[in-house]
Coordinates of C-alpha atoms and ligand atoms in Angstrom, one line a residue:
M176 CA -0.1 0.0 0.0
I177 CA 1.2 3.5 -0.8
N178 CA 1.7 5.7 2.3
L179 CA 1.8 9.3 1.3
C180 CA 2.7 12.0 3.6
G181 CA 2.6 15.8 3.8
A182 CA 1.4 17.9 0.8
D183 CA 1.0 14.9 -1.5
K184 CA -1.4 13.2 1.0
E185 CA -3.4 16.3 1.4
W186 CA -3.5 16.9 -2.4
V187 CA -4.7 13.3 -3.1
K188 CA -7.4 13.5 -0.4
E189 CA -8.8 16.7 -1.9
T190 CA -8.4 15.7 -5.6
L191 CA -10.1 12.3 -5.0
E192 CA -13.0 14.0 -3.2
K193 CA -13.3 16.5 -6.1
A194 CA -13.2 13.6 -8.7
K195 CA -15.8 11.5 -6.7
N196 CA -18.2 14.5 -6.4
K197 CA -17.8 15.1 -10.2
I198 CA -18.5 11.5 -11.1
A199 CA -21.5 11.4 -8.6
F200 CA -22.9 14.3 -10.5
S201 CA -22.2 12.9 -14.1
T202 CA -23.3 9.4 -13.5
R203 CA -26.6 10.5 -12.1
Q204 CA -27.2 12.3 -15.3
M205 CA -25.9 9.6 -17.6
G206 CA -27.7 6.6 -16.0
V207 CA -27.4 3.2 -18.0
R208 CA -25.5 3.6 -21.4
L209 CA -22.2 2.8 -23.0
P210 CA -20.3 6.1 -23.2
F211 CA -17.2 6.7 -25.1
T212 CA -16.8 10.5 -25.5
T213 CA -18.7 13.7 -24.8
I214 CA -20.5 15.9 -27.4
D215 CA -20.9 19.5 -26.0
G216 CA -20.2 18.2 -22.4
V217 CA -22.7 15.2 -22.7
Y218 CA -21.5 11.6 -22.9
D219 CA -22.7 9.6 -25.9
D220 CA -24.1 6.0 -26.0
Q221 CA -22.4 3.3 -28.2
Y222 CA -25.2 0.9 -27.5
T223 CA -27.0 1.3 -30.8
T224 CA -23.9 1.8 -32.9
Q225 CA -21.1 -0.2 -31.6
K226 CA -22.0 -2.7 -28.9
G227 CA -18.6 -4.4 -29.2
W228 CA -16.4 -1.1 -29.0
W229 CA -13.4 -1.7 -26.9
T230 CA -14.1 0.9 -24.4
N231 CA -17.6 -0.2 -23.5
G232 CA -16.5 -1.6 -20.2
F233 CA -14.9 1.6 -18.6
Y234 CA -18.1 3.2 -17.5
A235 CA -19.0 0.1 -15.6
G236 CA -15.5 0.2 -14.2
I237 CA -16.1 3.7 -12.9
L238 CA -19.4 2.7 -11.3
W239 CA -17.8 -0.3 -9.5
K240 CA -14.9 1.9 -8.3
M241 CA -17.5 4.3 -7.0
Y242 CA -19.5 1.5 -5.4
N243 CA -16.5 0.2 -3.7
E244 CA -15.7 3.5 -2.3
T245 CA -19.2 4.6 -1.3
K246 CA -21.4 1.4 -1.0
D247 CA -24.1 3.6 -2.6
N248 CA -26.6 1.2 -4.3
F249 CA -27.0 3.6 -7.3
Y250 CA -23.7 2.6 -8.6
L251 CA -24.4 -1.0 -8.2
E252 CA -27.7 -0.9 -9.9
T253 CA -26.4 1.3 -12.8
A254 CA -23.4 -1.0 -13.2
R255 CA -25.6 -4.0 -13.5
G256 CA -27.9 -2.2 -16.1
V257 CA -24.7 -1.4 -18.1
Q258 CA -23.8 -5.1 -17.9
K259 CA -27.1 -6.1 -19.4
L260 CA -26.2 -3.9 -22.5
L261 CA -22.9 -5.7 -22.7
D262 CA -24.7 -9.0 -22.7
D263 CA -25.9 -8.3 -26.2
A264 CA -22.3 -7.7 -27.3
I265 CA -21.0 -11.1 -26.1
F266 CA -23.6 -12.9 -28.4
E267 CA -22.5 -10.7 -31.3
F268 CA -19.6 -13.1 -31.1
K269 CA -18.2 -12.5 -34.7
E270 CA -17.6 -8.8 -34.0
L271 CA -15.6 -9.4 -30.8
H272 CA -11.9 -9.0 -30.4
H273 CA -9.0 -9.3 -28.0
D274 CA -10.3 -6.3 -25.9
V275 CA -12.9 -8.4 -24.3
G276 CA -10.4 -8.1 -21.3
F277 CA -11.0 -4.5 -21.0
M278 CA -14.8 -5.0 -21.6
W279 CA -15.5 -7.7 -19.0
L280 CA -12.8 -7.2 -16.4
L281 CA -14.2 -3.9 -15.4
S282 CA -17.8 -4.9 -15.6
S283 CA -18.8 -8.4 -14.7
V284 CA -15.6 -9.6 -13.2
A285 CA -15.4 -6.4 -11.1
D286 CA -19.1 -7.3 -10.0
Y287 CA -18.0 -10.7 -9.0
R288 CA -14.9 -9.5 -7.2
I289 CA -16.9 -7.1 -5.1
T290 CA -20.4 -8.8 -4.6
G291 CA -19.5 -12.5 -5.4
D292 CA -22.5 -12.6 -8.0
E293 CA -22.5 -16.0 -9.7
A294 CA -24.1 -14.7 -13.1
A295 CA -21.4 -12.0 -13.3
K296 CA -18.8 -14.8 -12.8
Q297 CA -20.2 -16.9 -15.6
R298 CA -20.1 -13.9 -17.9
G299 CA -16.5 -13.2 -17.1
L300 CA -15.6 -16.9 -17.6
L301 CA -17.3 -16.9 -21.0
A302 CA -15.4 -13.7 -21.9
A303 CA -12.1 -15.4 -20.7
S304 CA -12.8 -18.5 -22.9
L305 CA -13.4 -16.1 -26.0
L306 CA -10.1 -14.6 -25.3
A307 CA -8.2 -17.9 -25.0
A308 CA -9.8 -18.9 -28.3
R309 CA -7.9 -16.1 -30.0
F310 CA -4.5 -17.7 -29.2
N311 CA -2.5 -18.6 -32.2
V312 CA -1.0 -22.0 -31.1
K313 CA 1.8 -22.1 -33.9
G314 CA 2.6 -18.3 -33.6
G315 CA 2.4 -18.0 -29.7
Y316 CA 0.4 -14.8 -29.6
L317 CA -3.1 -13.6 -29.1
R318 CA -4.7 -12.2 -32.3
A319 CA -6.0 -8.7 -32.0
W320 CA -8.7 -7.8 -34.5
N321 CA -10.5 -10.0 -36.9
H322 CA -9.2 -8.5 -40.2
N323 CA -5.7 -9.7 -40.0
P324 CA -4.8 -12.9 -38.3
G325 CA -1.2 -12.0 -38.0
W326 CA -1.6 -8.9 -36.1
S327 CA -1.1 -8.5 -32.4
I328 CA -0.9 -5.3 -30.4
I329 CA 0.7 -4.0 -27.2
D330 CA -2.7 -3.2 -25.8
S331 CA -3.4 -6.9 -25.3
M332 CA -1.0 -6.8 -22.2
M333 CA -4.1 -5.4 -20.3
N334 CA -6.3 -8.1 -21.7
V335 CA -4.2 -11.0 -20.6
N336 CA -5.4 -10.2 -17.1
L337 CA -8.8 -11.7 -18.0
L338 CA -6.9 -15.1 -18.7
Y339 CA -5.2 -14.9 -15.2
W340 CA -8.4 -14.4 -13.5
G341 CA -10.1 -17.1 -15.8
S342 CA -7.2 -19.6 -14.7
E343 CA -7.8 -19.2 -11.0
N344 CA -11.6 -19.3 -11.4
L345 CA -11.9 -22.2 -13.6
D346 CA -8.9 -23.9 -11.9
D347 CA -7.4 -24.5 -15.2
K348 CA -3.7 -23.7 -15.9
R349 CA -4.1 -23.4 -19.6
F350 CA -5.5 -19.8 -19.4
A351 CA -2.5 -18.5 -17.5
A352 CA -0.2 -20.5 -19.9
I353 CA -1.7 -18.7 -22.8
A354 CA -1.3 -15.2 -21.0
N355 CA 2.3 -16.1 -20.2
L356 CA 3.2 -17.2 -23.7
H357 CA 1.6 -14.0 -25.2
A358 CA 3.5 -11.9 -22.5
D359 CA 6.8 -13.6 -23.4
K360 CA 6.4 -13.1 -27.1
T361 CA 5.3 -9.5 -26.7
A362 CA 8.3 -8.6 -24.5
Q363 CA 10.5 -10.2 -27.0
C364 CA 9.1 -8.6 -30.2
A365 CA 7.3 -5.5 -29.2
V366 CA 9.6 -4.0 -26.6
R367 CA 12.8 -2.4 -28.1
C368 CA 16.2 -2.5 -26.5
D369 CA 15.8 1.2 -25.3
G370 CA 12.5 0.5 -23.7
S371 CA 10.3 2.0 -26.5
V372 CA 7.4 -0.1 -27.6
K373 CA 5.7 -0.8 -31.0
H374 CA 2.1 -0.8 -31.4
I375 CA 1.3 -3.3 -33.9
I376 CA 3.4 -6.4 -34.6
E377 CA 2.7 -8.6 -37.6
Y378 CA 3.6 -12.3 -37.2
D379 CA 3.6 -15.1 -39.7
T380 CA 0.7 -17.1 -38.7
E381 CA 2.4 -20.5 -39.3
T382 CA 5.8 -19.8 -37.6
G383 CA 5.2 -16.9 -35.2
E384 CA 8.1 -15.2 -36.9
E385 CA 7.9 -11.3 -36.7
I386 CA 7.3 -10.0 -40.3
Q387 CA 7.2 -6.3 -39.6
S388 CA 5.6 -3.7 -37.3
H389 CA 3.1 -1.0 -38.0
G390 CA 2.8 2.4 -36.4
G391 CA -0.9 1.9 -35.6
Q392 CA -2.4 4.8 -33.5
G393 CA 1.1 6.4 -33.3
F394 CA 3.1 8.4 -35.7
G395 CA 4.5 5.6 -37.9
V396 CA 6.8 2.6 -38.0
G397 CA 9.7 2.9 -35.6
S398 CA 7.8 5.6 -33.5
S399 CA 6.6 5.4 -29.8
W400 CA 2.8 5.9 -29.3
T401 CA 2.6 7.0 -25.7
R402 CA -0.6 5.2 -24.8
G403 CA 1.0 2.0 -26.2
Q404 CA 4.1 2.8 -23.8
A405 CA 1.5 3.1 -21.0
W406 CA -0.3 -0.2 -21.8
A407 CA 3.2 -1.8 -21.6
I408 CA 4.1 -0.3 -18.3
Y409 CA 0.8 -1.2 -16.6
G410 CA 0.3 -4.5 -18.5
F411 CA 3.8 -6.0 -17.7
V412 CA 3.7 -5.1 -13.9
L413 CA 0.2 -6.6 -13.7
S414 CA 1.5 -9.9 -15.3
Y415 CA 4.3 -9.8 -12.7
L416 CA 1.8 -9.4 -10.0
H417 CA -0.3 -12.5 -11.4
T418 CA 2.8 -14.7 -11.7
G419 CA 5.6 -13.5 -9.7
N420 CA 7.8 -13.8 -12.8
I421 CA 10.5 -11.1 -12.1
S422 CA 11.3 -10.7 -16.0
Y423 CA 7.8 -9.0 -16.3
L424 CA 8.7 -6.5 -13.6
E425 CA 12.0 -5.8 -15.3
T426 CA 10.2 -5.2 -18.7
A427 CA 7.7 -2.9 -17.0
K428 CA 10.6 -1.0 -15.4
K429 CA 12.5 -0.7 -18.7
V430 CA 9.5 0.9 -20.5
A431 CA 8.9 3.1 -17.4
H432 CA 12.5 4.4 -17.5
Y433 CA 12.0 5.3 -21.2
F434 CA 8.6 6.9 -20.4
I435 CA 10.0 9.0 -17.4
A436 CA 13.0 10.1 -19.6
N437 CA 10.9 11.1 -22.5
I438 CA 7.8 12.9 -21.0
T439 CA 7.9 16.6 -21.5
D440 CA 8.4 19.1 -18.6
D441 CA 4.5 19.8 -18.4
Y442 CA 4.0 16.1 -17.5
I443 CA 1.2 15.7 -20.1
P444 CA 2.4 13.1 -22.6
V445 CA 2.4 14.1 -26.3
V446 CA 0.5 11.3 -28.4
D447 CA 3.9 9.9 -29.6
F448 CA 7.3 10.5 -28.2
R449 CA 8.8 10.1 -31.7
A450 CA 6.4 12.4 -33.6
P451 CA 7.6 15.8 -35.0
K452 CA 7.8 18.6 -32.4
E453 CA 4.8 20.4 -34.3
P454 CA 1.9 20.1 -34.0
V455 CA 1.8 19.4 -30.3
I456 CA -0.9 16.8 -29.7
K457 CA -1.3 15.7 -26.2
D458 CA -2.9 12.5 -24.8
S459 CA -4.0 12.7 -21.2
S460 CA -5.1 9.1 -21.2
A461 CA -1.6 7.9 -21.8
G462 CA -0.4 9.9 -18.7
V463 CA -3.1 8.4 -16.3
I464 CA -2.6 4.8 -17.6
A465 CA 1.1 5.1 -17.1
A466 CA 0.6 6.6 -13.6
C467 CA -1.4 3.5 -12.6
G468 CA 1.4 1.3 -13.8
L469 CA 4.1 3.4 -12.2
I470 CA 2.3 3.4 -8.8
E471 CA 2.2 -0.6 -9.0
I472 CA 5.8 -0.7 -9.8
A473 CA 6.6 1.6 -6.9
K474 CA 4.7 -0.8 -4.7
A475 CA 6.3 -3.9 -6.1
V476 CA 10.0 -2.8 -5.8
D477 CA 12.3 -2.1 -2.8
E478 CA 11.6 1.1 -0.7
N479 CA 14.9 2.6 -1.9
E480 CA 13.8 2.2 -5.6
S481 CA 10.3 3.2 -5.4
G482 CA 10.6 7.0 -5.3
L483 CA 11.4 7.2 -8.9
Y484 CA 8.2 5.7 -10.0
L485 CA 5.9 7.1 -7.4
E486 CA 7.3 10.7 -7.8
A487 CA 6.7 10.4 -11.6
A488 CA 3.2 9.1 -11.1
I489 CA 2.4 12.1 -8.7
K490 CA 3.8 14.7 -11.1
I491 CA 1.7 13.3 -14.0
L492 CA -1.5 13.2 -11.8
R493 CA -0.9 16.8 -10.4
A494 CA -0.3 18.0 -14.0
T495 CA -3.4 16.3 -15.2
A496 CA -5.5 17.6 -12.4
E497 CA -4.3 21.1 -13.2
K498 CA -4.3 21.1 -16.9
C499 CA -6.8 18.5 -18.2
A500 CA -9.4 17.8 -15.4
D501 CA -13.0 19.3 -15.4
F502 CA -14.3 19.2 -11.8
T503 CA -17.2 21.5 -12.7
E504 CA -21.0 20.5 -13.2
E505 CA -20.9 22.1 -16.7
N506 CA -19.6 19.0 -18.6
Q507 CA -20.0 15.3 -17.8
Q508 CA -16.3 14.4 -18.5
L509 CA -13.6 14.4 -15.8
L510 CA -10.8 14.7 -18.2
N511 CA -10.1 16.6 -21.5
Y512 CA -7.1 16.4 -23.9
G513 CA -7.4 12.7 -24.7
T514 CA -6.3 11.6 -28.1
G515 CA -7.6 8.5 -30.0
A516 CA -4.8 8.3 -32.6
Y517 CA -2.2 10.6 -34.0
H518 CA -3.4 10.7 -37.8
Q519 CA -7.0 10.8 -36.9
E520 CA -7.5 14.6 -36.4
D521 CA -11.0 14.3 -35.2
S522 CA -9.8 12.3 -32.3
H523 CA -7.5 14.9 -31.0
H524 CA -8.0 16.6 -27.7
M525 CA -11.2 15.1 -26.8
S526 CA -12.7 13.5 -23.7
L527 CA -12.3 9.7 -23.4
I528 CA -14.1 7.5 -20.9
Y529 CA -11.0 5.6 -20.2
G530 CA -9.1 8.7 -19.4
D531 CA -11.8 9.3 -16.6
Y532 CA -11.5 5.8 -15.4
Y533 CA -7.8 5.5 -15.0
F534 CA -7.6 9.0 -13.4
L535 CA -10.2 7.8 -10.8
E536 CA -8.2 4.5 -10.4
A537 CA -4.9 6.2 -9.9
L538 CA -6.3 8.5 -7.3
I539 CA -7.9 5.7 -5.4
K540 CA -4.6 3.7 -5.5
L541 CA -2.8 6.8 -4.0
G542 CA -5.6 7.1 -1.4
G543 CA -4.5 3.7 -0.1
N544 CA -7.1 1.3 -1.6
D545 CA -5.2 -1.5 -3.4
M546 CA -8.2 -3.4 -4.9
L547 CA -7.3 -4.3 -8.4
F548 CA -9.9 -4.9 -11.1
W549 CA -7.2 -6.2 -13.4
Ligands
LIG260 N1 -6.9 -0.1 -27.3 C1 -6.9 0.8 -28.3 C2 -6.4 2.2 -27.7 O1 -5.7 2.3 -26.7 O2 -6.8 3.3 -28.3

């Protein structure tokens, strides 16, 4: 557990309170829906357009975090309503992808972890089985989307947590074995020697040999998409926590060192560390995801090592609160300045439901609550 003192402790207490008040306001306006971004300060609803969209679990995650903090039944009932909407997505099986981890860990699995609800557990296990079925046995990796069987992406380091949970809850080691094989392959092929990370790796589907990489949501081939770096930091430290395999912690630290060395002085990440200096495009979501991972690394390493990671996380979160957060009741989003993808201009500097989620998660961690949904 993180034990802050002095000004940081006071700052976390105040900021967490402001974040919870803001979420209490927004969620009561929003009710049951599958939000992704705000339009004129009001969260949209992906239910009719994209039931299987990868971000559709984050709102439930926010609601379960709030329920865990407050025990207010409004959050439980709303989260269960959101989970009913997600049930439709699980049966649109052909549309599903590797991001079932993001979608069901934060909804049904969080429900089961907190309430012990058996139906929620069943849905989580079904989602874990769907993810396990995406494993390419010859190639040793989890397939990302459905259009290209050779593509695997760094983001899946967060999805493998569903397999670790599935392994424990089905008492079946094959799920964790798949997660470990995927993590090993990703550490070997996606993480470069300097700690920077590729977004998309294309493998030969028959041999598992790396054919090439793609820039994906970052600037281009050879670049360093910051949210991808953040998925790697958080994903690898979580794999360490699930397995005790020290090589995963070392990989998380290596990417963290690269991230800390490259973040700009304002502590709000640009969307790609290797993009041209202009235009300046920020991504607040990369910062808050990285902060969650840095806090977990700080908890996992020796006391004399942890300061580097904890101080970086606090700097990012303080900067995010000051420059990107909206604690008012004028808009529903908690964070601004998220970015979907470098080359997609209409996704620059927008609100993103996962930015809100990870900001809340990081503040709760610093407040001393160690419960992980991952
Ligand atoms: N998982 C996709 C993204 O980070 O945008």
